[in-house]
Short mmCIF file of C-alpha atoms and ligand atoms in Angstrom, two decimals:
data_model
loop_
_atom_site.label_atom_id
_atom_site.label_comp_id
_atom_site.label_asym_id
_atom_site.label_seq_id
_atom_site.Cartn_x
_atom_site.Cartn_y
_atom_site.Cartn_z
CA UNK A 1 -0.03 0.01 0.06
CA UNK A 2 1.20 3.54 -0.84
CA UNK A 3 0.23 6.36 1.34
CA UNK A 4 0.37 9.88 0.04
CA UNK A 5 0.04 12.89 2.55
CA UNK A 6 -1.37 16.00 0.68
CA UNK A 7 -0.38 19.27 2.44
CA UNK A 8 -2.89 22.13 3.10
CA UNK A 9 -1.07 24.36 0.67
CA UNK A 10 0.06 23.27 -2.62
CA UNK A 11 -2.32 20.32 -2.37
CA UNK A 12 -2.72 20.04 -6.32
CA UNK A 13 1.11 20.07 -6.95
CA UNK A 14 1.65 17.31 -4.53
CA UNK A 15 -1.27 15.32 -5.79
CA UNK A 16 -0.21 15.73 -9.36
CA UNK A 17 3.31 14.74 -8.96
CA UNK A 18 2.26 11.60 -6.83
CA UNK A 19 -0.58 10.67 -9.10
CA UNK A 20 1.76 10.91 -12.21
CA UNK A 21 4.51 8.84 -10.67
CA UNK A 22 1.89 6.07 -9.45
CA UNK A 23 -0.22 6.06 -12.60
CA UNK A 24 2.93 5.87 -14.83
CA UNK A 25 3.81 2.59 -13.11
CA UNK A 26 0.33 1.30 -13.26
CA UNK A 27 -0.43 1.24 -9.61
CA UNK A 28 -4.04 0.43 -9.17
CA UNK A 29 -6.25 2.83 -7.15
CA UNK A 30 -6.94 0.20 -4.50
CA UNK A 31 -3.33 0.32 -3.53
CA UNK A 32 -3.05 3.82 -2.62
CA UNK A 33 -4.22 5.77 0.47
CA UNK A 34 -4.57 9.35 0.11
CA UNK A 35 -4.67 11.67 3.04
CA UNK A 36 -4.83 15.49 3.43
CA UNK A 37 -2.99 17.41 5.87
CA UNK A 38 -1.94 14.97 8.66
CA UNK A 39 1.59 13.68 8.47
CA UNK A 40 1.35 10.86 11.05
CA UNK A 41 1.97 7.34 9.76
CA UNK A 42 -1.22 5.69 10.08
CA UNK A 43 -1.80 2.26 11.02
CA UNK A 44 0.64 0.57 8.51
CA UNK A 45 4.04 1.00 7.06
CA UNK A 46 3.53 2.65 3.76
CA UNK A 47 5.65 1.81 0.64
CA UNK A 48 7.55 4.57 -0.98
CA UNK A 49 6.29 5.89 -4.25
CA UNK A 50 7.79 4.03 -7.31
CA UNK A 51 11.20 5.50 -8.37
CA UNK A 52 11.14 7.84 -11.44
CA UNK A 53 8.56 8.12 -13.98
CA UNK A 54 7.28 4.99 -16.00
CA UNK A 55 5.24 4.96 -18.94
CA UNK A 56 4.15 8.25 -20.79
CA UNK A 57 0.81 9.44 -19.51
CA UNK A 58 -2.07 11.13 -21.41
CA UNK A 59 -3.30 14.09 -19.17
CA UNK A 60 -5.64 16.18 -20.91
CA UNK A 61 -5.99 19.89 -20.09
CA UNK A 62 -9.61 19.66 -19.10
CA UNK A 63 -8.72 16.98 -16.59
CA UNK A 64 -6.05 19.19 -14.85
CA UNK A 65 -8.70 21.96 -14.68
CA UNK A 66 -11.19 19.69 -13.11
CA UNK A 67 -8.51 18.36 -10.69
CA UNK A 68 -7.47 21.72 -9.77
CA UNK A 69 -10.90 22.38 -8.22
CA UNK A 70 -12.16 18.88 -7.14
CA UNK A 71 -8.87 18.22 -5.15
CA UNK A 72 -9.97 21.04 -2.93
CA UNK A 73 -13.10 19.34 -1.89
CA UNK A 74 -13.33 18.38 1.70
CA UNK A 75 -14.63 14.80 0.80
CA UNK A 76 -11.66 12.51 1.69
CA UNK A 77 -12.45 10.38 -1.44
CA UNK A 78 -11.62 13.26 -3.81
CA UNK A 79 -7.91 12.45 -4.49
CA UNK A 80 -8.62 8.87 -4.87
CA UNK A 81 -11.65 9.52 -7.36
CA UNK A 82 -9.44 11.80 -9.40
CA UNK A 83 -6.67 9.23 -9.58
CA UNK A 84 -9.39 6.61 -10.82
CA UNK A 85 -10.28 9.12 -13.49
CA UNK A 86 -6.58 9.59 -14.38
CA UNK A 87 -6.05 5.84 -14.99
CA UNK A 88 -9.19 5.49 -17.08
CA UNK A 89 -8.22 8.42 -19.16
CA UNK A 90 -5.15 6.31 -20.45
CA UNK A 91 -7.59 4.10 -22.28
CA UNK A 92 -10.68 6.40 -22.45
CA UNK A 93 -9.29 9.80 -23.66
CA UNK A 94 -12.76 11.12 -24.21
CA UNK A 95 -14.02 10.02 -20.80
CA UNK A 96 -14.66 13.53 -19.44
CA UNK A 97 -17.24 14.15 -22.33
CA UNK A 98 -19.27 11.38 -20.94
CA UNK A 99 -21.56 13.18 -18.62
CA UNK A 100 -23.42 9.99 -18.05
CA UNK A 101 -20.38 8.19 -16.47
CA UNK A 102 -20.92 7.96 -12.59
CA UNK A 103 -17.30 8.98 -11.93
CA UNK A 104 -17.39 11.93 -14.29
CA UNK A 105 -20.64 13.08 -12.67
CA UNK A 106 -19.32 12.64 -9.08
CA UNK A 107 -16.28 14.69 -10.00
CA UNK A 108 -18.43 17.47 -11.55
CA UNK A 109 -20.41 17.65 -8.31
CA UNK A 110 -17.18 17.85 -6.41
CA UNK A 111 -15.82 20.82 -8.85
CA UNK A 112 -19.01 22.60 -8.68
CA UNK A 113 -19.36 22.53 -4.78
CA UNK A 114 -15.80 23.92 -4.60
CA UNK A 115 -16.50 26.68 -7.20
CA UNK A 116 -19.55 27.73 -5.24
CA UNK A 117 -17.56 27.80 -1.80
CA UNK A 118 -14.93 29.95 -3.74
CA UNK A 119 -17.77 32.55 -4.65
CA UNK A 120 -19.29 32.36 -1.24
CA UNK A 121 -15.94 33.31 0.25
CA UNK A 122 -15.60 36.26 -2.19
CA UNK A 123 -19.10 37.41 -1.27
CA UNK A 124 -19.16 36.77 2.56
CA UNK A 125 -15.55 37.64 3.83
CA UNK A 126 -15.92 40.73 5.84
CA UNK A 127 -12.78 42.74 6.92
CA UNK A 128 -12.55 44.44 10.28
CA UNK A 129 -10.06 47.07 10.64
CA UNK A 130 -7.25 46.70 13.13
CA UNK A 131 -5.54 49.57 14.92
CA UNK A 132 -2.09 50.53 13.66
CA UNK A 133 0.17 53.59 12.94
CA UNK A 134 2.10 52.33 9.82
CA UNK A 135 1.53 53.58 6.48
CA UNK A 136 -0.75 50.82 5.17
CA UNK A 137 -4.15 50.04 6.95
CA UNK A 138 -4.52 46.67 8.46
CA UNK A 139 -7.71 44.47 8.27
CA UNK A 140 -8.55 41.10 9.53
CA UNK A 141 -11.39 38.68 8.64
CA UNK A 142 -12.69 35.35 10.03
CA UNK A 143 -14.27 32.80 7.49
CA UNK A 144 -15.34 29.32 7.78
CA UNK A 145 -15.10 27.76 4.25
CA UNK A 146 -16.84 24.47 3.49
CA UNK A 147 -13.66 23.15 1.38
CA UNK A 148 -9.92 23.80 1.27
CA UNK A 149 -10.11 26.89 -0.96
CA UNK A 150 -8.21 29.57 1.01
CA UNK A 151 -5.08 29.19 -1.01
CA UNK A 152 -6.90 29.01 -4.40
CA UNK A 153 -9.06 32.09 -3.58
CA UNK A 154 -6.18 34.23 -1.98
CA UNK A 155 -5.17 35.73 -5.39
CA UNK A 156 -8.75 37.23 -5.75
CA UNK A 157 -8.28 39.15 -2.41
CA UNK A 158 -4.53 40.15 -3.26
CA UNK A 159 -5.87 41.79 -6.37
CA UNK A 160 -9.00 43.44 -4.85
CA UNK A 161 -7.36 44.68 -1.66
CA UNK A 162 -3.58 45.16 -2.92
CA UNK A 163 -3.19 48.41 -1.06
CA UNK A 164 -3.97 47.22 2.44
CA UNK A 165 -2.44 44.61 4.69
CA UNK A 166 -4.95 41.86 5.54
CA UNK A 167 -5.33 38.66 7.08
CA UNK A 168 -8.05 36.02 6.49
CA UNK A 169 -8.14 33.46 9.35
CA UNK A 170 -9.97 30.20 8.84
CA UNK A 171 -10.09 26.98 10.95
CA UNK A 172 -7.73 25.23 8.57
CA UNK A 173 -5.37 27.89 7.22
CA UNK A 174 -4.77 31.75 7.35
CA UNK A 175 -3.78 33.79 4.36
CA UNK A 176 -1.79 36.80 5.24
CA UNK A 177 -0.95 39.73 2.87
CA UNK A 178 1.49 42.12 4.09
CA UNK A 179 3.51 44.94 2.16
CA UNK A 180 2.32 43.28 -1.12
CA UNK A 181 3.60 39.76 -0.19
CA UNK A 182 1.26 36.66 0.51
CA UNK A 183 2.08 33.98 2.88
CA UNK A 184 0.07 31.35 4.73
CA UNK A 185 -0.05 30.33 8.29
CA UNK A 186 -1.88 27.45 10.13
CA UNK A 187 -5.46 27.72 10.92
CA UNK A 188 -6.55 29.17 14.15
CA UNK A 189 -9.61 29.60 16.29
CA UNK A 190 -11.96 32.44 15.68
CA UNK A 191 -9.83 35.67 16.73
CA UNK A 192 -11.59 38.43 18.47
CA UNK A 193 -11.97 41.14 16.01
CA UNK A 194 -12.97 44.62 16.51
CA UNK A 195 -16.51 45.93 15.34
CA UNK A 196 -15.51 48.97 13.65
CA UNK A 197 -15.27 47.33 10.19
CA UNK A 198 -15.10 49.19 6.84
CA UNK A 199 -19.03 49.21 7.06
CA UNK A 200 -19.60 52.01 4.73
CA UNK A 201 -17.87 50.09 1.94
CA UNK A 202 -19.72 47.05 2.41
CA UNK A 203 -23.08 48.98 2.80
CA UNK A 204 -22.35 50.45 -0.71
CA UNK A 205 -21.78 47.06 -2.07
CA UNK A 206 -24.89 45.46 -0.64
CA UNK A 207 -27.21 48.32 -1.46
CA UNK A 208 -25.92 47.78 -5.14
CA UNK A 209 -26.94 44.23 -5.29
CA UNK A 210 -30.05 44.28 -3.26
CA UNK A 211 -33.60 43.87 -4.52
CA UNK A 212 -36.16 45.18 -2.19
CA UNK A 213 -39.21 44.40 -4.25
CA UNK A 214 -38.55 40.71 -4.19
CA UNK A 215 -37.32 40.11 -0.79
CA UNK A 216 -38.14 36.68 0.70
CA UNK A 217 -36.47 35.84 3.96
CA UNK A 218 -36.56 32.04 3.52
CA UNK A 219 -34.75 32.43 0.21
CA UNK A 220 -32.50 34.91 1.72
CA UNK A 221 -31.50 32.35 4.33
CA UNK A 222 -30.88 29.82 1.56
CA UNK A 223 -28.50 32.25 -0.46
CA UNK A 224 -26.71 33.76 2.61
CA UNK A 225 -26.66 30.98 5.19
CA UNK A 226 -26.99 32.12 8.77
CA UNK A 227 -23.60 30.88 9.64
CA UNK A 228 -22.16 33.94 7.79
CA UNK A 229 -24.59 36.50 9.26
CA UNK A 230 -22.64 37.01 12.40
CA UNK A 231 -19.61 38.28 10.43
CA UNK A 232 -21.63 40.65 8.27
CA UNK A 233 -22.45 44.14 9.19
CA UNK A 234 -25.10 44.82 6.54
CA UNK A 235 -27.74 42.57 7.62
CA UNK A 236 -29.06 45.24 9.81
CA UNK A 237 -29.49 47.65 6.93
CA UNK A 238 -32.24 45.67 4.99
CA UNK A 239 -35.25 47.68 6.16
CA UNK A 240 -33.60 51.13 5.13
CA UNK A 241 -32.67 49.91 1.77
CA UNK A 242 -36.16 48.43 1.17
CA UNK A 243 -37.67 51.80 1.42
CA UNK A 244 -35.22 53.50 -0.71
CA UNK A 245 -34.78 51.22 -3.39
CA UNK A 246 -38.45 50.59 -4.01
CA UNK A 247 -38.87 54.10 -5.21
CA UNK A 248 -35.90 53.55 -7.54
CA UNK A 249 -37.27 50.57 -9.29
CA UNK A 250 -40.69 52.59 -9.77
CA UNK A 251 -38.61 55.49 -11.23
CA UNK A 252 -36.63 53.14 -13.66
CA UNK A 253 -39.94 51.79 -15.02
CA UNK A 254 -41.59 55.14 -15.43
CA UNK A 255 -38.52 56.38 -17.34
CA UNK A 256 -38.12 53.38 -19.48
CA UNK A 257 -41.19 53.73 -21.68
CA UNK A 258 -40.86 57.59 -22.48
CA UNK A 259 -38.04 57.40 -24.98
CA UNK A 260 -37.63 53.88 -26.28
CA UNK A 261 -40.06 52.57 -28.82
CA UNK A 262 -43.26 51.11 -27.74
CA UNK A 263 -42.19 47.43 -27.84
CA UNK A 264 -39.15 48.26 -25.69
CA UNK A 265 -41.57 49.03 -22.85
CA UNK A 266 -43.13 45.51 -23.19
CA UNK A 267 -39.79 43.89 -23.10
CA UNK A 268 -38.78 45.84 -20.03
CA UNK A 269 -41.96 44.63 -18.27
CA UNK A 270 -41.38 41.11 -19.43
CA UNK A 271 -38.02 40.69 -18.35
CA UNK A 272 -38.75 42.22 -14.87
CA UNK A 273 -41.84 39.79 -14.54
CA UNK A 274 -39.72 36.80 -15.52
CA UNK A 275 -36.67 37.93 -13.41
CA UNK A 276 -35.61 35.32 -11.07
CA UNK A 277 -35.41 36.15 -7.29
CA UNK A 278 -32.79 38.90 -7.44
CA UNK A 279 -29.87 38.01 -5.13
CA UNK A 280 -29.24 39.60 -1.86
CA UNK A 281 -25.54 38.43 -2.14
CA UNK A 282 -23.81 37.84 -5.66
CA UNK A 283 -22.46 34.34 -5.51
CA UNK A 284 -22.78 33.30 -9.03
CA UNK A 285 -23.00 34.77 -12.63
CA UNK A 286 -26.56 34.29 -12.60
CA UNK A 287 -26.91 36.34 -9.52
CA UNK A 288 -24.74 39.23 -11.04
CA UNK A 289 -26.97 38.95 -14.31
CA UNK A 290 -30.10 39.54 -12.20
CA UNK A 291 -28.56 42.11 -10.02
CA UNK A 292 -27.26 44.02 -13.07
CA UNK A 293 -31.07 44.36 -14.22
CA UNK A 294 -31.74 46.66 -11.24
CA UNK A 295 -28.52 48.66 -11.63
CA UNK A 296 -28.80 52.34 -11.06
CA UNK A 297 -25.10 53.07 -10.91
CA UNK A 298 -25.43 55.54 -13.72
CA UNK A 299 -28.34 57.24 -15.54
CA UNK A 300 -28.22 55.18 -18.66
CA UNK A 301 -30.78 52.67 -16.83
CA UNK A 302 -33.33 55.42 -17.23
CA UNK A 303 -33.76 55.10 -21.09
CA UNK A 304 -32.37 51.69 -21.94
CA UNK A 305 -34.88 48.88 -22.29
CA UNK A 306 -32.94 46.46 -20.25
CA UNK A 307 -29.50 45.76 -19.18
CA UNK A 308 -27.68 43.47 -21.48
CA UNK A 309 -25.32 41.16 -19.42
CA UNK A 310 -22.66 38.76 -20.82
CA UNK A 311 -23.38 35.45 -22.24
CA UNK A 312 -21.43 32.17 -23.08
CA UNK A 313 -19.37 29.63 -21.24
CA UNK A 314 -19.25 30.55 -17.55
CA UNK A 315 -15.59 29.25 -17.17
CA UNK A 316 -14.47 30.41 -20.70
CA UNK A 317 -10.89 30.76 -21.18
CA UNK A 318 -11.49 33.58 -23.66
CA UNK A 319 -13.54 36.66 -22.89
CA UNK A 320 -14.38 39.32 -25.48
CA UNK A 321 -15.44 42.71 -24.33
CA UNK A 322 -17.33 45.26 -26.65
CA UNK A 323 -18.39 48.74 -26.00
CA UNK A 324 -21.95 48.85 -25.14
CA UNK A 325 -25.17 47.07 -26.54
CA UNK A 326 -26.45 48.56 -29.61
CA UNK A 327 -30.31 49.18 -30.75
CA UNK A 328 -30.75 45.59 -31.63
CA UNK A 329 -28.96 44.15 -28.42
CA UNK A 330 -30.98 46.49 -26.26
CA UNK A 331 -34.19 44.94 -27.42
CA UNK A 332 -33.02 41.42 -27.69
CA UNK A 333 -31.10 41.56 -24.25
CA UNK A 334 -28.14 39.89 -25.66
CA UNK A 335 -24.63 41.20 -26.68
CA UNK A 336 -23.46 41.59 -30.37
CA UNK A 337 -26.68 40.12 -32.19
CA UNK A 338 -26.83 43.01 -34.59
CA UNK A 339 -24.50 44.18 -37.36
CA UNK A 340 -21.60 44.46 -35.37
CA UNK A 341 -22.24 41.21 -34.09
CA UNK A 342 -22.35 39.78 -37.60
CA UNK A 343 -18.84 41.29 -38.29
CA UNK A 344 -17.76 39.74 -34.90
CA UNK A 345 -19.11 36.34 -35.62
CA UNK A 346 -17.55 36.27 -39.09
CA UNK A 347 -14.09 37.10 -37.75
CA UNK A 348 -14.31 34.61 -35.05
CA UNK A 349 -15.29 31.98 -37.40
CA UNK A 350 -12.51 32.86 -39.66
CA UNK A 351 -10.09 32.63 -36.54
CA UNK A 352 -11.48 29.34 -35.69
CA UNK A 353 -13.10 30.52 -32.44
CA UNK A 354 -16.41 28.89 -31.35
CA UNK A 355 -18.47 31.70 -30.00
CA UNK A 356 -20.34 29.29 -27.57
CA UNK A 357 -17.05 28.50 -25.89
CA UNK A 358 -16.35 32.23 -25.05
CA UNK A 359 -17.74 34.75 -22.68
CA UNK A 360 -19.09 37.81 -24.55
CA UNK A 361 -20.03 40.95 -22.95
CA UNK A 362 -19.67 44.79 -22.99
CA UNK A 363 -18.03 47.42 -20.88
CA UNK A 364 -21.19 49.18 -20.50
CA UNK A 365 -24.47 47.16 -19.93
CA UNK A 366 -27.04 49.76 -20.75
CA UNK A 367 -27.55 51.23 -24.27
CA UNK A 368 -26.71 55.03 -24.63
CA UNK A 369 -28.39 56.62 -27.35
CA UNK A 370 -30.18 59.71 -28.38
CA UNK A 371 -33.50 59.67 -30.03
CA UNK A 372 -33.81 60.95 -33.70
CA UNK A 373 -37.32 60.69 -34.95
CA UNK A 374 -38.06 56.87 -34.71
CA UNK A 375 -34.35 55.97 -34.54
CA UNK A 376 -32.10 55.63 -31.52
CA UNK A 377 -28.80 56.94 -32.47
CA UNK A 378 -25.75 55.32 -30.62
CA UNK A 379 -23.56 57.56 -28.30
CA UNK A 380 -20.39 56.63 -26.86
CA UNK A 381 -20.56 56.17 -23.05
CA UNK A 382 -18.51 58.74 -21.05
CA UNK A 383 -15.63 58.04 -18.56
CA UNK A 384 -18.08 58.10 -15.53
CA UNK A 385 -20.48 55.63 -17.18
CA UNK A 386 -17.59 53.26 -18.10
CA UNK A 387 -16.29 53.48 -14.54
CA UNK A 388 -19.66 52.90 -12.99
CA UNK A 389 -20.21 49.74 -15.03
CA UNK A 390 -16.77 48.30 -14.19
CA UNK A 391 -18.51 46.98 -11.19
CA UNK A 392 -20.34 44.48 -13.52
CA UNK A 393 -17.48 43.84 -15.81
CA UNK A 394 -15.29 42.91 -12.65
CA UNK A 395 -17.63 40.47 -11.58
CA UNK A 396 -17.76 38.80 -14.76
CA UNK A 397 -14.19 38.59 -15.09
CA UNK A 398 -14.05 37.49 -11.20
CA UNK A 399 -16.58 34.71 -12.08
CA UNK A 400 -15.42 33.50 -15.49
CA UNK A 401 -11.71 33.90 -14.74
CA UNK A 402 -10.66 33.86 -18.44
CA UNK A 403 -7.08 33.22 -19.34
CA UNK A 404 -7.22 36.11 -21.81
CA UNK A 405 -9.63 39.02 -22.40
CA UNK A 406 -9.81 40.63 -25.87
CA UNK A 407 -10.92 44.37 -25.68
CA UNK A 408 -12.79 45.49 -28.79
CA UNK A 409 -12.33 49.23 -29.25
CA UNK A 410 -11.26 52.11 -27.08
CA UNK A 411 -13.96 52.01 -24.57
CA UNK A 412 -13.45 48.37 -23.77
CA UNK A 413 -9.65 48.96 -23.59
CA UNK A 414 -10.39 51.91 -21.16
CA UNK A 415 -12.46 49.64 -18.93
CA UNK A 416 -10.27 46.73 -18.86
CA UNK A 417 -6.84 48.56 -18.71
CA UNK A 418 -7.70 52.06 -17.24
CA UNK A 419 -5.79 53.64 -20.14
CA UNK A 420 -7.04 55.93 -22.84
CA UNK A 421 -4.21 55.85 -25.52
CA UNK A 422 -4.78 55.86 -29.20
CA UNK A 423 -6.02 52.77 -30.52
CA UNK A 424 -3.77 52.97 -33.52
CA UNK A 425 -0.84 52.51 -31.25
CA UNK A 426 -2.34 49.65 -29.14
CA UNK A 427 -4.18 47.31 -31.54
CA UNK A 428 -2.73 43.96 -31.76
CA UNK A 429 -0.99 44.28 -28.45
CA UNK A 430 -1.23 42.30 -25.41
CA UNK A 431 -1.35 44.55 -22.20
CA UNK A 432 -0.82 43.19 -18.72
CA UNK A 433 -3.56 44.13 -15.98
CA UNK A 434 -3.92 42.98 -12.34
CA UNK A 435 -6.81 40.82 -13.48
CA UNK A 436 -4.91 39.07 -16.42
CA UNK A 437 -3.71 39.87 -19.92
CA UNK A 438 -5.76 41.99 -22.25
CA UNK A 439 -5.41 41.92 -26.07
CA UNK A 440 -6.67 45.12 -27.78
CA UNK A 441 -8.36 44.96 -31.19
CA UNK A 442 -10.53 46.80 -33.40
CA UNK A 443 -14.31 47.30 -32.58
CA UNK A 444 -16.45 45.61 -35.41
CA UNK A 445 -18.58 48.81 -35.66
CA UNK A 446 -15.41 50.77 -36.38
CA UNK A 447 -14.82 48.60 -39.16
CA UNK A 448 -18.27 48.99 -40.28
CA UNK A 449 -18.06 52.77 -40.26
CA UNK A 450 -14.78 52.93 -42.24
CA UNK A 451 -15.67 54.68 -45.48
CA UNK A 452 -13.06 53.28 -47.60
CA UNK A 453 -13.56 49.62 -48.56
CA UNK A 454 -9.88 48.90 -48.70
CA UNK A 455 -9.37 50.18 -45.18
CA UNK A 456 -12.30 48.31 -43.96
CA UNK A 457 -10.99 45.03 -45.42
CA UNK A 458 -7.57 45.65 -43.93
CA UNK A 459 -9.01 46.32 -40.56
CA UNK A 460 -11.17 43.14 -40.75
CA UNK A 461 -8.07 41.18 -41.42
CA UNK A 462 -6.47 42.76 -38.36
CA UNK A 463 -9.47 41.79 -36.21
CA UNK A 464 -9.08 38.18 -37.40
CA UNK A 465 -5.39 38.18 -37.03
CA UNK A 466 -5.83 39.35 -33.51
CA UNK A 467 -8.52 36.80 -32.80
CA UNK A 468 -6.17 34.00 -34.25
CA UNK A 469 -3.64 35.12 -31.74
CA UNK A 470 -6.16 35.20 -28.80
CA UNK A 471 -7.12 31.57 -29.99
CA UNK A 472 -3.54 30.46 -29.82
CA UNK A 473 -2.73 31.94 -26.48
CA UNK A 474 -5.80 30.17 -24.90
CA UNK A 475 -5.22 27.10 -26.62
CA UNK A 476 -1.49 27.02 -25.53
N1 LIG B 1 -21.29 46.92 -30.12
C1 LIG B 1 -21.07 46.46 -28.92
O1 LIG B 1 -19.90 46.98 -28.50
N2 LIG B 1 -21.50 45.61 -28.21
C2 LIG B 1 -22.61 44.92 -28.66
O2 LIG B 1 -23.21 44.06 -28.04
C3 LIG B 1 -23.07 45.41 -29.95
C4 LIG B 1 -22.53 46.32 -30.64
#
């Protein structure tokens, strides 16, 4: 019997090395005991791992992505189940595509549960400010995750709260961010944290995602389990937000019908009626989509028919960001379905990208236009509107976590990189941001507007070239 002890941090790396070694020597799953986090010797003397690599293994990328999450599940069976899948992949390379296979289904359940827990941690961690006289403010939080997700989630908090020092303590592991360096320490019992949290910050966050018209306490408990309440200052604010936000919803409804075409009002009413229970806490992309429909972060919500949230594969490797919905998109509620969408679809096809395997969205979620007779003429969103909408784009990027994001046009480039430089110097370039690399390309509408057919053809070819590059980056 082989015994593999997986550490609390670097779990996946240790599992992968051990599993590779064992599988390459055809060690059957029944001869391996996997344990997480305890270094004692157990009841028997374990054999050392076989020396060196044996036969070459086939390890598809999709399996590594699955293992990367499922290994964090607290079910002690998860490392062994992953090992079984690795062994079967050697003879069944398409195993993961078989959704009816009980092992594949079980591993998907593990992955989903871990992903949900990762989102919960992002939504429910509440920092409390600690006293200090250094240059950087200090915060600490206590959180009880269901799974071993602290290390996997730490990067998110480093990016979001880079300019303060913080610690997130959990029963298994503490993540510490100090002077821009991340480290981990063993878990600890719940510390005694001061009450004076950055409550105004969280109150703003909560007010933005709160739907007073549809509050249902049972459902609220389901979405925001009681165990998190004690760490969250904002649950006390619900009555006040109920009163204010009700009026906001009425205002939006009244404003929506006045400018948009008559059928737009019907669509607005339709989507509001059909809207699922709006989330009190944004834990998933669907929550963000529902919350976005009630967004009043800027005035564009007054005249647009509806917010047009992104669509596609929730864990796409490639995200494509346009400027804002156009006339057609505003009515359909989907991004890039009009003329610009046709240009984009054609370019994606030429570049060998399957639209359904990407996440497509816009920097700004409401259509900005000026009425001209029966027509609604596109207007470019201003810096404040782009800034206000970065909230939703940030959530989309946080949930989807694409390997690469393509910015189509200057507005998307501004939203994603914070820089306004001329497109002519940026197109075709990869720019690094804290949330990952961004490739800048032409907006399809820019191509459509070019008066010269030769220039339009050249710009279209450049868009295709950029999308090909994007494809090779995410494929590699
Ligand atoms: N232009 C965009 O930027 N996005 C759309 O969804 C449609 C047109």
